[in-house]
PDB file of C-alpha atoms in Angstrom:
ATOM      1  CA  MET P  48       0.047   0.102   0.045  1.00 50.00           C
ATOM      2  CA  ARG P  49       2.965   2.334   0.927  1.00 52.00           C
ATOM      3  CA  ILE P  50       4.463   1.795  -2.721  1.00 52.00           C
ATOM      4  CA  LEU P  51       1.044   2.621  -4.161  1.00 41.00           C
ATOM      5  CA  THR P  52       0.874   5.636  -2.309  1.00 40.00           C
ATOM      6  CA  LYS P  53       4.380   6.824  -3.004  1.00 40.00           C
ATOM      7  CA  VAL P  54       3.727   6.104  -6.783  1.00 38.00           C
ATOM      8  CA  PHE P  55       0.509   8.184  -6.617  1.00 37.00           C
ATOM      9  CA  CYS P  56       2.285  10.908  -5.056  1.00 40.00           C
ATOM     10  CA  MET P  57       5.182  11.138  -7.622  1.00 40.00           C
ATOM     11  CA  PHE P  58       2.604  11.123 -10.456  1.00 40.00           C
ATOM     12  CA  ALA P  59       0.385  13.900  -8.776  1.00 39.00           C
ATOM     13  CA  SER P  60       3.634  15.896  -8.261  1.00 39.00           C
ATOM     14  CA  ALA P  61       4.627  15.610 -11.881  1.00 42.00           C
ATOM     15  CA  LEU P  62       1.248  16.789 -13.211  1.00 39.00           C
ATOM     16  CA  LEU P  63       1.503  19.763 -10.631  1.00 37.00           C
ATOM     17  CA  ALA P  64       4.912  20.532 -11.821  1.00 42.00           C
ATOM     18  CA  SER P  65       3.988  20.484 -15.663  1.00 43.00           C
ATOM     19  CA  SER P  66       0.702  22.655 -14.797  1.00 45.00           C
ATOM     20  CA  CYS P  67       2.755  25.782 -16.123  1.00 53.00           C
ATOM     21  CA  ILE P  68       3.098  24.333 -19.415  1.00 47.00           C
ATOM     22  CA  THR P  69      -0.116  22.994 -20.750  1.00 48.00           C
ATOM     23  CA  ASP P  70      -3.486  24.051 -19.388  1.00 48.00           C
ATOM     24  CA  ARG P  71      -6.452  21.645 -19.776  1.00 50.00           C
ATOM     25  CA  GLU P  72      -8.875  23.873 -21.345  1.00 47.00           C
ATOM     26  CA  GLU P  73     -10.859  22.665 -24.286  1.00 49.00           C
ATOM     27  CA  PRO P  74     -10.824  23.399 -27.153  1.00 66.00           C
ATOM     28  CA  ALA P  75      -7.057  24.229 -27.551  1.00 80.00           C
ATOM     29  CA  PHE P  76      -6.661  27.245 -29.712  1.00 85.00           C
ATOM     30  CA  SER P  77      -3.658  29.027 -30.774  1.00 92.00           C
ATOM     31  CA  LEU P  78      -2.561  31.589 -33.499  1.00 96.00           C
ATOM     32  CA  SER P  79      -0.023  30.081 -35.928  1.00 95.00           C
ATOM     33  CA  SER P  80       2.157  31.304 -38.913  1.00 96.00           C
ATOM     34  CA  GLY P  81       0.364  33.526 -41.493  1.00 96.00           C
ATOM     35  CA  ASP P  82      -2.645  34.400 -39.000  1.00 97.00           C
ATOM     36  CA  ALA P  83      -3.235  38.398 -38.569  1.00 97.00           C
ATOM     37  CA  LEU P  84      -2.099  39.634 -35.404  1.00 96.00           C
ATOM     38  CA  PRO P  85      -4.983  40.400 -33.095  1.00 97.00           C
ATOM     39  CA  ALA P  86      -5.982  44.039 -32.012  1.00 97.00           C
ATOM     40  CA  PHE P  87      -4.295  44.625 -28.592  1.00 98.00           C
ATOM     41  CA  GLU P  88      -2.801  47.225 -26.541  1.00 98.00           C
ATOM     42  CA  VAL P  89      -0.476  46.970 -23.453  1.00 98.00           C
ATOM     43  CA  GLU P  90       1.551  49.337 -21.348  1.00 98.00           C
ATOM     44  CA  LEU P  91       5.231  48.147 -20.870  1.00 98.00           C
ATOM     45  CA  SER P  92       7.193  48.634 -17.735  1.00 97.00           C
ATOM     46  CA  ASP P  93       9.261  51.510 -19.462  1.00 97.00           C
ATOM     47  CA  GLY P  94       6.078  53.336 -19.806  1.00 97.00           C
ATOM     48  CA  ARG P  95       5.492  52.995 -23.445  1.00 97.00           C
ATOM     49  CA  ILE P  96       1.982  51.622 -24.832  1.00 97.00           C
ATOM     50  CA  ILE P  97       2.398  49.115 -27.411  1.00 97.00           C
ATOM     51  CA  SER P  98      -0.487  47.860 -29.581  1.00 97.00           C
ATOM     52  CA  SER P  99      -0.659  45.820 -32.470  1.00 96.00           C
ATOM     53  CA  SER P 100      -1.081  48.539 -34.886  1.00 95.00           C
ATOM     54  CA  MET P 101       2.151  50.030 -33.623  1.00 95.00           C
ATOM     55  CA  LEU P 102       4.007  46.729 -34.591  1.00 95.00           C
ATOM     56  CA  SER P 103       2.958  47.206 -38.387  1.00 92.00           C
ATOM     57  CA  GLY P 104       5.666  48.022 -40.345  1.00 94.00           C
ATOM     58  CA  GLN P 105       8.290  46.244 -38.352  1.00 96.00           C
ATOM     59  CA  VAL P 106       9.220  43.156 -36.950  1.00 97.00           C
ATOM     60  CA  GLY P 107       7.968  42.103 -33.372  1.00 98.00           C
ATOM     61  CA  VAL P 108       8.734  39.562 -30.894  1.00 98.00           C
ATOM     62  CA  ILE P 109       5.706  38.835 -28.465  1.00 98.00           C
ATOM     63  CA  THR P 110       6.463  36.670 -25.524  1.00 98.00           C
ATOM     64  CA  PHE P 111       3.585  35.274 -23.142  1.00 98.00           C
ATOM     65  CA  PHE P 112       5.367  34.059 -19.868  1.00 98.00           C
ATOM     66  CA  ASN P 113       4.764  33.883 -16.101  1.00 98.00           C
ATOM     67  CA  THR P 114       8.027  33.760 -14.003  1.00 98.00           C
ATOM     68  CA  SER P 115       6.757  30.643 -11.878  1.00 97.00           C
ATOM     69  CA  CYS P 116       6.852  28.541 -14.937  1.00 97.00           C
ATOM     70  CA  GLU P 117       9.900  26.561 -15.096  1.00 96.00           C
ATOM     71  CA  ASP P 118       9.794  26.442 -19.016  1.00 96.00           C
ATOM     72  CA  CYS P 119       9.422  30.198 -19.064  1.00 97.00           C
ATOM     73  CA  GLN P 120      12.456  30.490 -16.637  1.00 97.00           C
ATOM     74  CA  ARG P 121      14.576  28.550 -19.173  1.00 96.00           C
ATOM     75  CA  GLU P 122      13.159  30.542 -22.186  1.00 97.00           C
ATOM     76  CA  LEU P 123      13.285  34.048 -20.882  1.00 98.00           C
ATOM     77  CA  PRO P 124      17.235  34.161 -20.877  1.00 98.00           C
ATOM     78  CA  GLU P 125      16.824  33.095 -24.454  1.00 98.00           C
ATOM     79  CA  VAL P 126      14.586  35.886 -25.468  1.00 98.00           C
ATOM     80  CA  GLN P 127      17.020  38.229 -23.603  1.00 98.00           C
ATOM     81  CA  ARG P 128      19.995  37.005 -25.526  1.00 98.00           C
ATOM     82  CA  ALA P 129      18.019  37.745 -28.771  1.00 98.00           C
ATOM     83  CA  TYR P 130      16.812  41.192 -27.673  1.00 98.00           C
ATOM     84  CA  GLU P 131      20.356  42.132 -26.795  1.00 98.00           C
ATOM     85  CA  ALA P 132      21.538  41.048 -30.346  1.00 98.00           C
ATOM     86  CA  LEU P 133      18.536  42.202 -32.462  1.00 97.00           C
ATOM     87  CA  GLY P 134      16.656  44.772 -30.056  1.00 96.00           C
ATOM     88  CA  ASP P 135      17.393  47.332 -32.550  1.00 96.00           C
ATOM     89  CA  ARG P 136      15.758  45.431 -35.424  1.00 95.00           C
ATOM     90  CA  ALA P 137      12.629  44.263 -33.591  1.00 97.00           C
ATOM     91  CA  GLU P 138      10.093  45.561 -31.089  1.00 97.00           C
ATOM     92  CA  PHE P 139      10.480  42.938 -28.102  1.00 98.00           C
ATOM     93  CA  VAL P 140       7.140  42.711 -25.865  1.00 97.00           C
ATOM     94  CA  CYS P 141       6.994  40.464 -22.858  1.00 98.00           C
ATOM     95  CA  ILE P 142       3.425  39.814 -21.620  1.00 98.00           C
ATOM     96  CA  ALA P 143       2.529  38.304 -18.416  1.00 98.00           C
ATOM     97  CA  ARG P 144      -0.088  35.734 -18.097  1.00 97.00           C
ATOM     98  CA  GLU P 145      -1.764  36.463 -14.791  1.00 97.00           C
ATOM     99  CA  GLU P 146       1.065  38.062 -13.010  1.00 98.00           C
ATOM    100  CA  ASP P 147       1.656  41.316 -11.251  1.00 97.00           C
ATOM    101  CA  SER P 148       4.526  44.048 -11.764  1.00 97.00           C
ATOM    102  CA  VAL P 149       5.932  43.564  -8.407  1.00 98.00           C
ATOM    103  CA  THR P 150       6.492  39.783  -8.885  1.00 98.00           C
ATOM    104  CA  ILE P 151       7.789  40.259 -12.442  1.00 98.00           C
ATOM    105  CA  GLU P 152      10.169  42.985 -11.303  1.00 98.00           C
ATOM    106  CA  ALA P 153      11.745  41.040  -8.734  1.00 98.00           C
ATOM    107  CA  TYR P 154      12.223  37.920 -11.015  1.00 98.00           C
ATOM    108  CA  TRP P 155      13.637  40.379 -13.623  1.00 98.00           C
ATOM    109  CA  ASN P 156      16.062  41.665 -11.078  1.00 98.00           C
ATOM    110  CA  THR P 157      16.995  38.105 -10.129  1.00 98.00           C
ATOM    111  CA  ALA P 158      17.501  37.094 -13.574  1.00 98.00           C
ATOM    112  CA  GLY P 159      19.177  39.982 -14.988  1.00 98.00           C
ATOM    113  CA  LEU P 160      16.558  40.589 -17.556  1.00 98.00           C
ATOM    114  CA  THR P 161      16.234  44.207 -19.037  1.00 98.00           C
ATOM    115  CA  MET P 162      13.530  43.600 -21.599  1.00 97.00           C
ATOM    116  CA  PRO P 163      10.318  45.616 -20.836  1.00 97.00           C
ATOM    117  CA  TYR P 164       7.556  43.643 -20.033  1.00 98.00           C
ATOM    118  CA  SER P 165       3.793  44.140 -19.739  1.00 98.00           C
ATOM    119  CA  PRO P 166       2.215  42.967 -16.287  1.00 98.00           C
ATOM    120  CA  GLN P 167      -1.283  41.471 -16.940  1.00 98.00           C
ATOM    121  CA  CYS P 168      -3.201  40.172 -13.737  1.00 96.00           C
ATOM    122  CA  ASP P 169      -5.624  38.179 -16.149  1.00 97.00           C
ATOM    123  CA  ARG P 170      -5.803  36.271 -19.333  1.00 97.00           C
ATOM    124  CA  ALA P 171      -7.640  38.897 -21.666  1.00 97.00           C
ATOM    125  CA  VAL P 172      -4.463  39.541 -24.019  1.00 98.00           C
ATOM    126  CA  TYR P 173      -3.075  36.087 -23.852  1.00 97.00           C
ATOM    127  CA  ALA P 174      -6.703  34.734 -24.831  1.00 96.00           C
ATOM    128  CA  MET P 175      -6.301  36.494 -28.169  1.00 97.00           C
ATOM    129  CA  PHE P 176      -3.473  34.426 -29.015  1.00 97.00           C
ATOM    130  CA  ALA P 177      -3.958  30.949 -27.493  1.00 95.00           C
ATOM    131  CA  SER P 178      -5.916  29.269 -24.947  1.00 94.00           C
ATOM    132  CA  SER P 179      -3.312  27.209 -23.215  1.00 93.00           C
ATOM    133  CA  GLY P 180       0.285  26.742 -22.654  1.00 94.00           C
ATOM    134  CA  ILE P 181       3.178  29.087 -21.909  1.00 96.00           C
ATOM    135  CA  PRO P 182       6.043  30.122 -22.874  1.00 97.00           C
ATOM    136  CA  ARG P 183       4.584  31.113 -26.318  1.00 97.00           C
ATOM    137  CA  ILE P 184       6.724  33.241 -28.533  1.00 98.00           C
ATOM    138  CA  TYR P 185       5.451  35.101 -31.885  1.00 98.00           C
ATOM    139  CA  VAL P 186       7.653  36.618 -34.093  1.00 98.00           C
ATOM    140  CA  THR P 187       5.357  39.124 -36.326  1.00 97.00           C
ATOM    141  CA  ALA P 188       6.042  40.441 -39.705  1.00 96.00           C
ATOM    142  CA  PRO P 189       5.863  43.956 -40.685  1.00 95.00           C
ATOM    143  CA  ASP P 190       2.682  43.149 -42.618  1.00 94.00           C
ATOM    144  CA  GLY P 191       0.909  42.517 -39.456  1.00 95.00           C
ATOM    145  CA  ARG P 192       0.917  38.575 -39.747  1.00 96.00           C
ATOM    146  CA  ILE P 193       2.587  36.317 -37.595  1.00 97.00           C
ATOM    147  CA  TYR P 194       5.573  34.726 -39.135  1.00 97.00           C
ATOM    148  CA  ALA P 195       6.859  32.248 -36.577  1.00 97.00           C
ATOM    149  CA  CYS P 196       5.622  30.527 -33.324  1.00 96.00           C
ATOM    150  CA  PHE P 197       7.181  28.812 -30.691  1.00 96.00           C
ATOM    151  CA  SER P 198       5.089  27.199 -28.204  1.00 91.00           C
ATOM    152  CA  ASP P 199       5.780  25.411 -24.783  1.00 85.00           C
ATOM    153  CA  ALA P 200       6.641  22.260 -26.714  1.00 87.00           C
ATOM    154  CA  ASP P 201       9.719  23.860 -28.369  1.00 86.00           C
ATOM    155  CA  GLN P 202      12.903  24.159 -26.858  1.00 90.00           C
ATOM    156  CA  VAL P 203      13.628  27.945 -28.405  1.00 95.00           C
ATOM    157  CA  SER P 204      17.157  29.283 -28.401  1.00 97.00           C
ATOM    158  CA  ALA P 205      18.283  32.822 -28.911  1.00 98.00           C
ATOM    159  CA  SER P 206      19.354  31.740 -32.305  1.00 98.00           C
ATOM    160  CA  ASP P 207      15.891  30.350 -33.190  1.00 97.00           C
ATOM    161  CA  ILE P 208      14.506  33.422 -32.364  1.00 98.00           C
ATOM    162  CA  GLU P 209      17.064  35.545 -34.188  1.00 98.00           C
ATOM    163  CA  THR P 210      16.696  33.657 -37.278  1.00 97.00           C
ATOM    164  CA  ALA P 211      13.057  34.036 -37.207  1.00 97.00           C
ATOM    165  CA  ILE P 212      13.530  37.777 -36.848  1.00 97.00           C
ATOM    166  CA  GLU P 213      15.836  37.915 -39.944  1.00 96.00           C
ATOM    167  CA  ALA P 214      13.768  35.897 -42.164  1.00 96.00           C
ATOM    168  CA  ALA P 215      10.600  38.040 -41.154  1.00 96.00           C
ATOM    169  CA  ALA P 216      12.391  41.230 -42.145  1.00 93.00           C
ATOM    170  CA  ALA P 217      13.958  39.650 -45.293  1.00 91.00           C
ATOM    171  CA  ARG P 218      10.703  38.281 -46.499  1.00 77.00           C
ATOM    172  CA  HIS P 219       8.968  41.594 -46.132  1.00 62.00           C
ATOM    173  CA  GLU P 220      11.823  43.275 -47.931  1.00 65.00           C
ATOM    174  CA  SER P 221      11.503  40.646 -50.903  1.00 55.00           C
ATOM    175  CA  LEU P 222       7.671  41.248 -50.980  1.00 49.00           C
ATOM    176  CA  LYS P 223       8.143  45.055 -51.091  1.00 51.00           C
ATOM    177  CA  SER P 224      10.514  44.573 -54.144  1.00 45.00           C
ATOM    178  CA  TRP P 225       7.908  42.828 -55.878  1.00 42.00           C
ATOM    179  CA  LYS P 226       5.376  45.765 -55.718  1.00 46.00           C
TER     180      LYS P 226
END
């Protein structure tokens, strides 16, 4: 009986540990490459207001996270590295899913992150992009469409994000030359 109890406890712990990755909402929904960027507006930690319309004409990197999520803790430093490398070529927007500014600021300071973020105590903005799973990273093209998506199932590197940024910008430039 003790062995069964231990196995059950280990199984329950594993389920709880993975809860930040995949939620159990149905039906699952997520924007994907080629989809139009939904209309949203957020205030960033540096005081700027960023909206989907402001991202038009430039490459954007939108990251949804929660600092208590272990996968987010692994991927946020990769987003930071991409921000440091290409922050002058893309607008980086980190949007919290159900997390306040005090908690995020403490984590940002501890982790050495400098990207602007938007605290969101609900899922209103997140729900426009997906119904479950964080981290989620969307690279948007200057035409207002999503160029690349990275979900909680991906192990994203700074190089992956940088490649998507450069490809989104190059694709936009090649489309402009055809007009």
